[in-house]
Amino acid sequence: MTVCRTRQGEVRGRTSPDGVTSFLGIPYAAPPFGALRFRAPAPPDPWTGVRDATTHGPTAPHAPYAPPFDALIPENHIPGEDCLNLDIRTPAPEPGAALPVMVWLHGGAFTNGSGSASGYDGSAFARDGVVCVNVNYRLGSDGFLHLPDRPDNRGLLDQIAALRWIRENIASFGGDPDRVTVFGESAGAMSIGTLLTTEAARGLFRRAVLQSGACHHYLRPASARLIAARLAERLGIEPTPAAFEAVPLPELLAAQGELRTAVSADPDPARWGEAVLNMMPFEPVRPGLTLPGPDCDVDLLIGSNREEYRLFLVPTRRLQAFPESSLRAMTAAYGLDPGEALPVYRDARPDATPGELLDAVATDWFYRIPAIRLAEAVPGSHLYEFAWRSPRFDGTLGACHALELPFVFDRLHDPSYAPLLGDRPPQALADAMHGAWISFAKTGDPGWEAYDKTTRTTMTFTTTPTAVPDPRARERLLWEGVR
């Protein structure tokens, strides 16, 4: 057993045979319940003696993913109120080691996920000389529901509280508080996109990796009020903090899941606001889109997967059943002229079905174009695209959303990833991708040229990773001027 000191007290971790020491379930804030429900995170209470940190702490309350995603995306459920906690894995648990630090913010549409899922085990990062920290933060209504007289974006406030805790304590675990890289996927990456322009987060991280999410997704306050009203209506209560606090947690979580289904079934902007486009009723609340500018002092690595939207079309059997009329309607909803845009997408995919074209258009709107815009806004950023195609679902799953995760974490053999990966995923690709993330955290350079508007260099991660100029330029140009 190994003991390290934090400002709240000492913690005891466990060292594995490969030399990685894990400290699990350390609270970075007080339990967000009782008088602290729907409030900004409060500091954790100190303790006396040595606190055991050899088992994962509670996860933020969330309902399971709905089928079929419950079998495809890794997460876990650990009950308990002390859910604002983090895990640390380090190769050198001692002050003075001054190793780079990587802080993981998990995805899950702001309603699901947990930092302690086995697929996010950061041991490979620690093995390669990085202190890896995984954060749990509030989700769904507790984290992101807009409520009167309560702070918005409580889940983001949790993330900031965790980053402050890391800055104050990580040196004891061998980390350098001035060399922190925050990295996240999907909702985790979208969180980082917001943190980049949040004054309270300034100075808490030096580098950032945004995987399949950027600065694109948020709810304006008027839309956030609509979401709160719809949830209250479903529960038969007034949309007030006291009323939501009185709802039993299982009932509230079930209603959150029903809300997302309702948005999909009735995509009326008058009822749901911006949520009708991405079907995410819980998101950061912001008055408008804000991008960091050339004076951004954070190094950025940004990217997306080539066929992100197939995760939502293939397992649900929508890919081949999607009608042409709906394709045209969705393309228009994303802000493109279907008569102009769809022929361009079809030129590169002459045999594509409407569902396959929807994948291409939605992937661009949701993931690729926001990544490009962020890279354009911050000179010196590095851009990537993950293009290795999964053999699952007879090869139709493609380079879908979340597929890059086992490669980034170098956990191809974690059982939780098998439903996405299939048999014999290429270890050489994991070596390349994981190695690029390590290099970026250590030096700010992942191994290829920075993105600029002239060359638009993009690293394409396939079996043979290759840096290429401006992939699918004609399709990119369609989005000029579209939010």
Tab-separated table of C-alpha atoms in Angstrom:
chain	number	residue	atom	x	y	z
A	1	MET	CA	0.000	0.000	0.000
A	2	THR	CA	1.112	3.552	-0.810
A	3	VAL	CA	0.011	6.706	1.026
A	4	CYS	CA	-0.198	10.213	-0.443
A	5	ARG	CA	-1.279	13.453	1.206
A	6	THR	CA	-4.085	15.754	-0.007
A	7	ARG	CA	-5.315	19.001	1.534
A	8	GLN	CA	-8.233	17.070	3.054
A	9	GLY	CA	-6.146	14.234	4.484
A	10	GLU	CA	-4.069	11.198	3.555
A	11	VAL	CA	-5.200	8.514	1.099
A	12	ARG	CA	-4.027	4.946	0.667
A	13	GLY	CA	-3.689	3.460	-2.819
A	14	ARG	CA	-2.717	0.122	-4.290
A	15	THR	CA	0.238	-0.628	-6.577
A	16	SER	CA	-0.159	-3.234	-9.323
A	17	PRO	CA	2.621	-5.596	-10.491
A	18	ASP	CA	3.308	-3.326	-13.491
A	19	GLY	CA	4.252	-0.450	-11.175
A	20	VAL	CA	1.092	1.658	-11.551
A	21	THR	CA	-0.395	2.931	-8.298
A	22	SER	CA	-4.150	3.598	-8.232
A	23	PHE	CA	-5.996	5.905	-5.845
A	24	LEU	CA	-9.732	5.494	-6.394
A	25	GLY	CA	-12.840	7.347	-5.273
A	26	ILE	CA	-11.152	10.435	-3.788
A	27	PRO	CA	-13.764	13.148	-3.120
A	28	TYR	CA	-13.003	16.513	-4.730
A	29	ALA	CA	-16.280	18.081	-3.533
A	30	ALA	CA	-18.956	17.402	-0.940
A	31	PRO	CA	-21.876	15.065	-1.748
A	32	PRO	CA	-24.338	17.176	-3.831
A	33	PHE	CA	-27.479	16.202	-1.928
A	34	GLY	CA	-29.590	17.532	0.913
A	35	ALA	CA	-28.921	21.254	1.336
A	36	LEU	CA	-26.391	21.094	-1.531
A	37	ARG	CA	-28.819	19.665	-4.100
A	38	PHE	CA	-28.860	21.721	-7.330
A	39	ARG	CA	-26.169	24.004	-5.872
A	40	ALA	CA	-22.607	24.758	-6.927
A	41	PRO	CA	-20.148	22.149	-5.629
A	42	ALA	CA	-18.919	22.690	-2.068
A	43	PRO	CA	-15.442	21.721	-0.790
A	44	PRO	CA	-15.068	18.179	0.538
A	45	ASP	CA	-14.862	17.658	4.278
A	46	PRO	CA	-11.415	16.806	5.656
A	47	TRP	CA	-10.805	13.494	7.374
A	48	THR	CA	-8.476	12.163	10.035
A	49	GLY	CA	-6.263	9.134	9.642
A	50	VAL	CA	-5.603	7.496	6.291
A	51	ARG	CA	-8.587	7.160	3.939
A	52	ASP	CA	-8.759	3.941	1.923
A	53	ALA	CA	-8.692	4.689	-1.816
A	54	THR	CA	-8.558	1.194	-3.278
A	55	THR	CA	-12.139	0.907	-4.541
A	56	HIS	CA	-14.146	3.094	-6.905
A	57	GLY	CA	-16.433	5.705	-5.403
A	58	PRO	CA	-20.128	6.170	-6.181
A	59	THR	CA	-21.084	7.259	-9.689
A	60	ALA	CA	-23.334	10.210	-10.430
A	61	PRO	CA	-26.975	9.051	-10.513
A	62	HIS	CA	-28.081	8.060	-14.006
A	63	ALA	CA	-30.444	5.625	-15.639
A	64	PRO	CA	-28.944	2.892	-17.816
A	65	TYR	CA	-28.548	3.504	-21.525
A	66	ALA	CA	-31.612	2.427	-23.464
A	67	PRO	CA	-31.246	-0.667	-25.666
A	68	PRO	CA	-29.319	-1.287	-27.856
A	69	PHE	CA	-26.775	1.227	-26.531
A	70	ASP	CA	-26.661	-0.404	-23.101
A	71	ALA	CA	-24.726	-3.279	-24.695
A	72	LEU	CA	-22.414	-1.074	-26.778
A	73	ILE	CA	-21.141	1.791	-24.617
A	74	PRO	CA	-19.133	1.183	-21.404
A	75	GLU	CA	-20.418	2.573	-18.110
A	76	ASN	CA	-21.024	1.369	-14.572
A	77	HIS	CA	-23.347	2.136	-11.662
A	78	ILE	CA	-22.122	2.423	-8.068
A	79	PRO	CA	-24.735	3.720	-5.593
A	80	GLY	CA	-24.002	6.389	-3.023
A	81	GLU	CA	-24.226	10.139	-2.517
A	82	ASP	CA	-20.477	10.893	-2.415
A	83	CYS	CA	-20.376	10.873	-6.224
A	84	LEU	CA	-18.161	13.902	-6.861
A	85	ASN	CA	-14.977	11.891	-6.813
A	86	LEU	CA	-12.001	11.078	-8.992
A	87	ASP	CA	-9.547	8.262	-9.670
A	88	ILE	CA	-5.790	8.741	-10.043
A	89	ARG	CA	-3.326	6.346	-11.656
A	90	THR	CA	0.323	7.245	-11.406
A	91	PRO	CA	3.711	5.609	-12.042
A	92	ALA	CA	5.430	7.792	-9.409
A	93	PRO	CA	3.275	8.586	-6.358
A	94	GLU	CA	5.663	11.051	-4.792
A	95	PRO	CA	6.180	14.831	-4.741
A	96	GLY	CA	8.818	16.054	-7.148
A	97	ALA	CA	8.228	13.619	-10.017
A	98	ALA	CA	6.580	16.471	-11.995
A	99	LEU	CA	4.992	14.210	-14.610
A	100	PRO	CA	2.451	15.451	-17.152
A	101	VAL	CA	-1.178	14.977	-16.088
A	102	MET	CA	-4.157	13.908	-18.222
A	103	VAL	CA	-7.685	14.455	-16.873
A	104	TRP	CA	-10.497	12.427	-18.489
A	105	LEU	CA	-14.055	13.775	-18.843
A	106	HIS	CA	-16.346	10.963	-19.972
A	107	GLY	CA	-19.147	11.210	-22.513
A	108	GLY	CA	-22.753	10.061	-22.355
A	109	ALA	CA	-24.967	12.871	-23.736
A	110	PHE	CA	-24.729	14.654	-20.352
A	111	THR	CA	-27.070	12.006	-18.878
A	112	ASN	CA	-24.949	8.843	-18.793
A	113	GLY	CA	-21.448	7.540	-18.253
A	114	SER	CA	-18.929	7.424	-15.440
A	115	GLY	CA	-15.219	8.007	-15.141
A	116	SER	CA	-14.678	4.687	-13.385
A	117	ALA	CA	-15.930	2.465	-16.235
A	118	SER	CA	-13.312	-0.183	-16.996
A	119	GLY	CA	-12.929	1.042	-20.572
A	120	TYR	CA	-11.533	4.318	-19.209
A	121	ASP	CA	-8.911	2.720	-16.977
A	122	GLY	CA	-5.913	5.033	-17.348
A	123	SER	CA	-3.241	2.482	-16.489
A	124	ALA	CA	-1.738	2.590	-19.998
A	125	PHE	CA	-1.217	6.333	-19.635
A	126	ALA	CA	0.483	5.823	-16.265
A	127	ARG	CA	2.583	3.019	-17.771
A	128	ASP	CA	3.828	5.543	-20.329
A	129	GLY	CA	4.803	8.262	-17.884
A	130	VAL	CA	1.592	10.272	-17.404
A	131	VAL	CA	-0.522	10.730	-14.272
A	132	CYS	CA	-4.090	9.946	-15.409
A	133	VAL	CA	-7.127	11.287	-13.530
A	134	ASN	CA	-10.746	10.241	-14.211
A	135	VAL	CA	-13.539	12.536	-13.014
A	136	ASN	CA	-17.175	11.864	-12.116
A	137	TYR	CA	-19.492	14.877	-12.460
A	138	ARG	CA	-23.237	15.455	-12.089
A	139	LEU	CA	-25.443	14.405	-15.000
A	140	GLY	CA	-28.965	14.976	-16.288
A	141	SER	CA	-31.245	17.223	-14.246
A	142	ASP	CA	-28.883	17.375	-11.248
A	143	GLY	CA	-26.067	18.569	-13.485
A	144	PHE	CA	-27.713	20.551	-16.278
A	145	LEU	CA	-31.419	21.276	-15.706
A	146	HIS	CA	-32.130	25.018	-15.789
A	147	LEU	CA	-33.793	26.020	-12.515
A	148	PRO	CA	-34.730	29.410	-11.076
A	149	ASP	CA	-32.418	30.717	-8.352
A	150	ARG	CA	-29.917	27.904	-8.917
A	151	PRO	CA	-26.632	28.037	-10.854
A	152	ASP	CA	-26.714	26.701	-14.393
A	153	ASN	CA	-24.256	24.085	-15.659
A	154	ARG	CA	-23.634	22.450	-12.300
A	155	GLY	CA	-21.953	19.522	-14.035
A	156	LEU	CA	-19.438	21.949	-15.551
A	157	LEU	CA	-18.945	23.578	-12.152
A	158	ASP	CA	-18.123	20.103	-10.846
A	159	GLN	CA	-15.493	19.693	-13.565
A	160	ILE	CA	-13.951	23.047	-12.635
A	161	ALA	CA	-13.946	22.046	-8.960
A	162	ALA	CA	-12.166	18.811	-9.889
A	163	LEU	CA	-9.572	20.707	-11.926
A	164	ARG	CA	-8.970	23.055	-8.983
A	165	TRP	CA	-8.557	20.072	-6.667
A	166	ILE	CA	-6.081	18.564	-9.119
A	167	ARG	CA	-4.106	21.802	-9.298
A	168	GLU	CA	-3.870	21.918	-5.517
A	169	ASN	CA	-3.099	18.238	-4.884
A	170	ILE	CA	-1.684	16.444	-7.912
A	171	ALA	CA	1.958	17.147	-7.057
A	172	SER	CA	1.632	14.688	-4.149
A	173	PHE	CA	0.806	11.972	-6.688
A	174	GLY	CA	3.776	12.755	-8.955
A	175	GLY	CA	1.982	15.188	-11.273
A	176	ASP	CA	2.944	18.654	-12.463
A	177	PRO	CA	0.015	21.078	-11.902
A	178	ASP	CA	1.344	23.285	-14.707
A	179	ARG	CA	1.266	20.445	-17.276
A	180	VAL	CA	-2.390	19.386	-17.178
A	181	THR	CA	-4.121	18.129	-20.329
A	182	VAL	CA	-7.888	17.725	-20.108
A	183	PHE	CA	-9.309	15.214	-22.601
A	184	GLY	CA	-12.834	14.028	-23.262
A	185	GLU	CA	-15.154	12.403	-25.753
A	186	SER	CA	-18.661	13.369	-26.907
A	187	ALA	CA	-20.304	15.223	-23.985
A	188	GLY	CA	-16.898	15.288	-22.299
A	189	ALA	CA	-15.402	17.034	-25.324
A	190	MET	CA	-18.379	19.401	-25.555
A	191	SER	CA	-17.765	20.233	-21.901
A	192	ILE	CA	-14.175	21.127	-22.720
A	193	GLY	CA	-15.408	23.315	-25.575
A	194	THR	CA	-17.378	25.308	-23.010
A	195	LEU	CA	-14.559	25.352	-20.449
A	196	LEU	CA	-12.255	26.916	-23.042
A	197	THR	CA	-14.336	30.104	-22.896
A	198	THR	CA	-15.232	29.965	-19.183
A	199	GLU	CA	-13.305	32.441	-17.070
A	200	ALA	CA	-13.473	30.256	-13.958
A	201	ALA	CA	-11.564	27.501	-15.810
A	202	ARG	CA	-8.765	29.753	-17.036
A	203	GLY	CA	-5.330	28.560	-15.982
A	204	LEU	CA	-6.525	25.144	-14.789
A	205	PHE	CA	-5.257	23.250	-17.854
A	206	ARG	CA	-2.545	23.836	-20.419
A	207	ARG	CA	-3.676	21.482	-23.184
A	208	ALA	CA	-6.945	19.892	-24.291
A	209	VAL	CA	-8.029	16.977	-26.475
A	210	LEU	CA	-11.579	17.123	-27.822
A	211	GLN	CA	-12.780	13.807	-29.280
A	212	SER	CA	-16.081	13.878	-31.204
A	213	GLY	CA	-17.323	17.129	-29.713
A	214	ALA	CA	-16.332	20.790	-29.776
A	215	CYS	CA	-18.041	24.136	-29.041
A	216	HIS	CA	-21.180	23.470	-31.049
A	217	HIS	CA	-23.822	22.126	-28.676
A	218	TYR	CA	-25.639	24.101	-26.008
A	219	LEU	CA	-29.120	25.277	-25.024
A	220	ARG	CA	-30.062	28.932	-24.986
A	221	PRO	CA	-31.787	29.969	-21.735
A	222	ALA	CA	-35.217	30.078	-23.410
A	223	SER	CA	-34.783	26.500	-24.672
A	224	ALA	CA	-33.503	25.384	-21.275
A	225	ARG	CA	-36.660	26.772	-19.680
A	226	LEU	CA	-38.756	24.775	-22.156
A	227	ILE	CA	-36.906	21.571	-21.207
A	228	ALA	CA	-37.473	22.212	-17.504
A	229	ALA	CA	-41.165	22.870	-18.135
A	230	ARG	CA	-41.538	19.661	-20.173
A	231	LEU	CA	-39.825	17.578	-17.476
A	232	ALA	CA	-41.961	19.128	-14.742
A	233	GLU	CA	-45.071	18.521	-16.828
A	234	ARG	CA	-44.139	14.857	-17.203
A	235	LEU	CA	-43.669	14.563	-13.436
A	236	GLY	CA	-46.816	16.530	-12.581
A	237	ILE	CA	-44.936	19.210	-10.609
A	238	GLU	CA	-44.037	22.881	-10.870
A	239	PRO	CA	-40.601	23.602	-12.452
A	240	THR	CA	-39.013	24.752	-9.186
A	241	PRO	CA	-35.972	23.443	-7.299
A	242	ALA	CA	-38.065	22.411	-4.298
A	243	ALA	CA	-40.488	20.453	-6.454
A	244	PHE	CA	-37.730	18.590	-8.276
A	245	GLU	CA	-35.935	17.892	-4.975
A	246	ALA	CA	-39.081	16.193	-3.674
A	247	VAL	CA	-39.277	13.717	-6.574
A	248	PRO	CA	-37.776	10.307	-5.685
A	249	LEU	CA	-34.539	9.879	-7.611
A	250	PRO	CA	-35.577	6.697	-9.498
A	251	GLU	CA	-38.714	8.488	-10.724
A	252	LEU	CA	-36.715	11.528	-11.810
A	253	LEU	CA	-34.172	9.413	-13.696
A	254	ALA	CA	-36.932	7.505	-15.481
A	255	ALA	CA	-38.583	10.769	-16.532
A	256	GLN	CA	-35.275	12.036	-17.925
A	257	GLY	CA	-35.058	8.995	-20.194
A	258	GLU	CA	-38.668	9.454	-21.294
A	259	LEU	CA	-37.915	13.092	-22.096
A	260	ARG	CA	-35.220	12.181	-24.612
A	261	THR	CA	-37.595	9.719	-26.278
A	262	ALA	CA	-40.281	12.400	-26.391
A	263	VAL	CA	-37.936	14.876	-28.127
A	264	SER	CA	-37.209	12.273	-30.802
A	265	ALA	CA	-40.883	11.409	-31.297
A	266	ASP	CA	-42.093	15.014	-31.461
A	267	PRO	CA	-39.263	17.238	-32.805
A	268	ASP	CA	-41.162	20.514	-32.448
A	269	PRO	CA	-38.854	23.505	-31.799
A	270	ALA	CA	-41.716	25.288	-30.052
A	271	ARG	CA	-41.659	22.570	-27.394
A	272	TRP	CA	-37.958	21.734	-27.215
A	273	GLY	CA	-35.860	24.542	-28.695
A	274	GLU	CA	-32.378	23.542	-29.940
A	275	ALA	CA	-32.744	20.049	-28.476
A	276	VAL	CA	-34.775	18.945	-31.515
A	277	LEU	CA	-31.607	18.797	-33.640
A	278	ASN	CA	-29.349	16.635	-31.472
A	279	MET	CA	-31.959	14.982	-29.237
A	280	MET	CA	-30.042	15.999	-26.094
A	281	PRO	CA	-32.384	17.782	-23.663
A	282	PHE	CA	-29.601	18.201	-21.092
A	283	GLU	CA	-26.673	20.335	-22.221
A	284	PRO	CA	-24.694	23.356	-21.075
A	285	VAL	CA	-26.858	26.477	-20.978
A	286	ARG	CA	-25.301	29.394	-22.880
A	287	PRO	CA	-26.656	32.572	-24.502
A	288	GLY	CA	-24.922	31.774	-27.804
A	289	LEU	CA	-21.987	30.146	-29.542
A	290	THR	CA	-18.597	31.352	-28.333
A	291	LEU	CA	-15.312	30.187	-29.805
A	292	PRO	CA	-11.912	30.850	-28.274
A	293	GLY	CA	-9.765	33.134	-30.397
A	294	PRO	CA	-6.131	33.400	-31.481
A	295	ASP	CA	-5.173	34.489	-27.956
A	296	CYS	CA	-6.266	31.120	-26.522
A	297	ASP	CA	-3.398	29.900	-24.343
A	298	VAL	CA	-4.425	26.220	-24.476
A	299	ASP	CA	-2.868	23.783	-26.972
A	300	LEU	CA	-5.625	21.891	-28.787
A	301	LEU	CA	-5.912	18.446	-30.374
A	302	ILE	CA	-9.360	18.094	-31.962
A	303	GLY	CA	-11.032	15.438	-34.072
A	304	SER	CA	-13.929	13.197	-34.971
A	305	ASN	CA	-14.711	9.775	-36.398
A	306	ARG	CA	-15.502	9.405	-40.081
A	307	GLU	CA	-18.892	7.717	-39.646
A	308	GLU	CA	-19.965	8.929	-36.192
A	309	TYR	CA	-23.694	8.829	-36.764
A	310	ARG	CA	-23.739	5.149	-37.682
A	311	LEU	CA	-23.728	4.316	-33.988
A	312	PHE	CA	-27.257	5.776	-33.867
A	313	LEU	CA	-28.435	4.304	-37.191
A	314	VAL	CA	-26.997	0.795	-37.475
A	315	PRO	CA	-27.806	-0.911	-34.126
A	316	THR	CA	-31.307	0.629	-34.258
A	317	ARG	CA	-31.824	-0.721	-37.821
A	318	ARG	CA	-32.535	2.764	-39.156
A	319	LEU	CA	-29.647	2.867	-41.638
A	320	GLN	CA	-31.365	0.952	-44.430
A	321	ALA	CA	-34.920	1.995	-43.550
A	322	PHE	CA	-34.386	5.764	-43.561
A	323	PRO	CA	-36.539	7.399	-46.285
A	324	GLU	CA	-35.364	9.969	-48.822
A	325	SER	CA	-37.973	12.468	-47.658
A	326	SER	CA	-36.620	12.380	-44.114
A	327	LEU	CA	-33.077	12.748	-45.419
A	328	ARG	CA	-34.045	15.950	-47.200
A	329	ALA	CA	-35.896	17.258	-44.144
A	330	MET	CA	-32.957	16.563	-41.814
A	331	THR	CA	-30.482	18.151	-44.229
A	332	ALA	CA	-32.615	21.293	-44.298
A	333	ALA	CA	-32.943	21.266	-40.493
A	334	TYR	CA	-29.141	21.294	-40.242
A	335	GLY	CA	-29.104	24.491	-42.309
A	336	LEU	CA	-28.151	23.155	-45.763
A	337	ASP	CA	-30.067	23.405	-49.033
A	338	PRO	CA	-30.860	19.742	-49.831
A	339	GLY	CA	-30.912	20.453	-53.565
A	340	GLU	CA	-27.361	21.800	-53.407
A	341	ALA	CA	-25.850	19.662	-50.657
A	342	LEU	CA	-27.114	16.134	-51.329
A	343	PRO	CA	-25.673	15.902	-54.872
A	344	VAL	CA	-22.259	16.789	-53.439
A	345	TYR	CA	-22.529	14.065	-50.802
A	346	ARG	CA	-23.811	11.586	-53.404
A	347	ASP	CA	-20.894	12.276	-55.770
A	348	ALA	CA	-18.523	10.652	-53.281
A	349	ARG	CA	-21.017	7.872	-52.423
A	350	PRO	CA	-22.877	6.999	-55.650
A	351	ASP	CA	-24.408	3.800	-54.247
A	352	ALA	CA	-25.329	5.191	-50.816
A	353	THR	CA	-28.798	4.718	-49.351
A	354	PRO	CA	-30.600	7.723	-47.790
A	355	GLY	CA	-29.558	6.428	-44.370
A	356	GLU	CA	-25.902	6.278	-45.399
A	357	LEU	CA	-26.122	9.829	-46.711
A	358	LEU	CA	-27.752	10.927	-43.462
A	359	ASP	CA	-24.770	9.464	-41.629
A	360	ALA	CA	-22.405	11.590	-43.731
A	361	VAL	CA	-24.423	14.805	-43.340
A	362	ALA	CA	-25.178	14.353	-39.622
A	363	THR	CA	-21.586	13.366	-38.849
A	364	ASP	CA	-20.422	16.597	-40.458
A	365	TRP	CA	-23.001	18.796	-38.699
A	366	PHE	CA	-22.632	17.186	-35.277
A	367	TYR	CA	-18.904	16.456	-35.138
A	368	ARG	CA	-16.551	17.193	-38.057
A	369	ILE	CA	-17.483	20.788	-38.914
A	370	PRO	CA	-17.437	21.995	-35.263
A	371	ALA	CA	-13.971	20.424	-34.897
A	372	ILE	CA	-12.764	22.265	-38.007
A	373	ARG	CA	-14.226	25.569	-36.828
A	374	LEU	CA	-12.473	25.265	-33.487
A	375	ALA	CA	-9.181	24.426	-35.202
A	376	GLU	CA	-9.625	27.435	-37.483
A	377	ALA	CA	-10.307	29.690	-34.491
A	378	VAL	CA	-7.167	28.697	-32.562
A	379	PRO	CA	-4.002	28.754	-34.716
A	380	GLY	CA	-1.577	25.947	-33.971
A	381	SER	CA	-4.302	23.385	-33.224
A	382	HIS	CA	-3.887	19.822	-34.444
A	383	LEU	CA	-6.735	18.017	-36.217
A	384	TYR	CA	-7.396	14.291	-36.657
A	385	GLU	CA	-9.999	11.950	-38.117
A	386	PHE	CA	-10.475	8.362	-36.939
A	387	ALA	CA	-11.343	6.205	-39.961
A	388	TRP	CA	-10.759	2.549	-38.984
A	389	ARG	CA	-14.004	0.640	-39.639
A	390	SER	CA	-15.406	-1.895	-37.209
A	391	PRO	CA	-16.341	-5.313	-38.619
A	392	ARG	CA	-19.395	-5.487	-36.362
A	393	PHE	CA	-22.931	-5.585	-37.800
A	394	ASP	CA	-21.547	-7.107	-41.004
A	395	GLY	CA	-19.205	-4.187	-41.442
A	396	THR	CA	-21.942	-1.537	-41.525
A	397	LEU	CA	-21.056	-0.017	-38.138
A	398	GLY	CA	-18.048	1.646	-39.757
A	399	ALA	CA	-15.913	4.263	-38.007
A	400	CYS	CA	-18.755	5.102	-35.638
A	401	HIS	CA	-19.084	7.283	-32.576
A	402	ALA	CA	-17.030	6.077	-29.557
A	403	LEU	CA	-15.022	3.571	-31.615
A	404	GLU	CA	-11.749	5.451	-31.064
A	405	LEU	CA	-11.939	5.089	-27.268
A	406	PRO	CA	-10.293	1.656	-26.858
A	407	PHE	CA	-7.469	2.815	-29.143
A	408	VAL	CA	-6.887	6.028	-27.202
A	409	PHE	CA	-6.846	4.176	-23.869
A	410	ASP	CA	-4.914	1.213	-25.350
A	411	ARG	CA	-7.567	-1.169	-24.015
A	412	LEU	CA	-8.469	-3.232	-27.065
A	413	HIS	CA	-8.971	-6.315	-24.915
A	414	ASP	CA	-11.309	-4.768	-22.368
A	415	PRO	CA	-14.514	-6.876	-22.585
A	416	SER	CA	-16.722	-3.774	-22.477
A	417	TYR	CA	-15.422	-2.743	-25.914
A	418	ALA	CA	-15.934	-6.106	-27.645
A	419	PRO	CA	-19.452	-5.267	-28.927
A	420	LEU	CA	-18.000	-2.299	-30.833
A	421	LEU	CA	-14.622	-3.680	-31.877
A	422	GLY	CA	-15.264	-7.245	-32.953
A	423	ASP	CA	-12.354	-9.652	-33.267
A	424	ARG	CA	-8.695	-8.766	-33.752
A	425	PRO	CA	-8.662	-4.942	-33.729
A	426	PRO	CA	-5.248	-3.655	-34.845
A	427	GLN	CA	-2.873	-3.130	-31.931
A	428	ALA	CA	-0.583	-1.086	-34.176
A	429	LEU	CA	-3.336	1.523	-34.520
A	430	ALA	CA	-3.769	1.661	-30.731
A	431	ASP	CA	-0.005	2.109	-30.404
A	432	ALA	CA	-0.129	5.030	-32.845
A	433	MET	CA	-3.176	6.760	-31.428
A	434	HIS	CA	-2.360	6.256	-27.742
A	435	GLY	CA	1.195	7.317	-28.497
A	436	ALA	CA	0.005	10.524	-30.168
A	437	TRP	CA	-2.077	11.429	-27.092
A	438	ILE	CA	0.942	10.753	-24.840
A	439	SER	CA	3.195	12.885	-27.030
A	440	PHE	CA	0.676	15.729	-27.059
A	441	ALA	CA	0.344	15.681	-23.261
A	442	LYS	CA	4.116	15.761	-22.842
A	443	THR	CA	5.096	18.243	-25.575
A	444	GLY	CA	2.011	19.765	-27.225
A	445	ASP	CA	2.949	17.981	-30.482
A	446	PRO	CA	1.060	14.762	-31.372
A	447	GLY	CA	3.382	14.018	-34.281
A	448	TRP	CA	1.997	15.821	-37.328
A	449	GLU	CA	1.772	19.389	-38.620
A	450	ALA	CA	-0.625	21.855	-37.069
A	451	TYR	CA	-3.835	22.715	-38.892
A	452	ASP	CA	-4.059	25.941	-40.885
A	453	LYS	CA	-6.479	27.284	-43.481
A	454	THR	CA	-3.984	26.767	-46.320
A	455	THR	CA	-2.936	23.127	-45.905
A	456	ARG	CA	-5.704	21.971	-43.490
A	457	THR	CA	-3.498	19.041	-42.473
A	458	THR	CA	-5.551	16.269	-40.849
A	459	MET	CA	-4.123	13.053	-39.393
A	460	THR	CA	-6.246	10.140	-40.600
A	461	PHE	CA	-6.070	7.221	-38.155
A	462	THR	CA	-6.500	3.996	-40.116
A	463	THR	CA	-4.450	0.797	-40.096
A	464	THR	CA	-1.729	2.966	-41.651
A	465	PRO	CA	-2.125	6.449	-40.101
A	466	THR	CA	-1.451	9.213	-42.631
A	467	ALA	CA	-1.557	13.016	-42.501
A	468	VAL	CA	-3.579	14.309	-45.455
A	469	PRO	CA	-4.648	17.785	-46.642
A	470	ASP	CA	-8.280	18.864	-46.291
A	471	PRO	CA	-10.266	15.609	-46.593
A	472	ARG	CA	-13.669	16.033	-48.304
A	473	ALA	CA	-13.121	19.710	-49.075
A	474	ARG	CA	-16.257	20.024	-51.259
A	475	GLU	CA	-18.458	18.850	-48.426
A	476	ARG	CA	-16.714	21.144	-45.946
A	477	LEU	CA	-17.381	24.162	-48.162
A	478	LEU	CA	-21.131	23.499	-48.065
A	479	TRP	CA	-21.142	24.427	-44.385
A	480	GLU	CA	-19.611	27.894	-44.762
A	481	GLY	CA	-21.926	30.282	-42.934
A	482	VAL	CA	-24.031	27.504	-41.348
A	483	ARG	CA	-24.111	27.457	-37.532
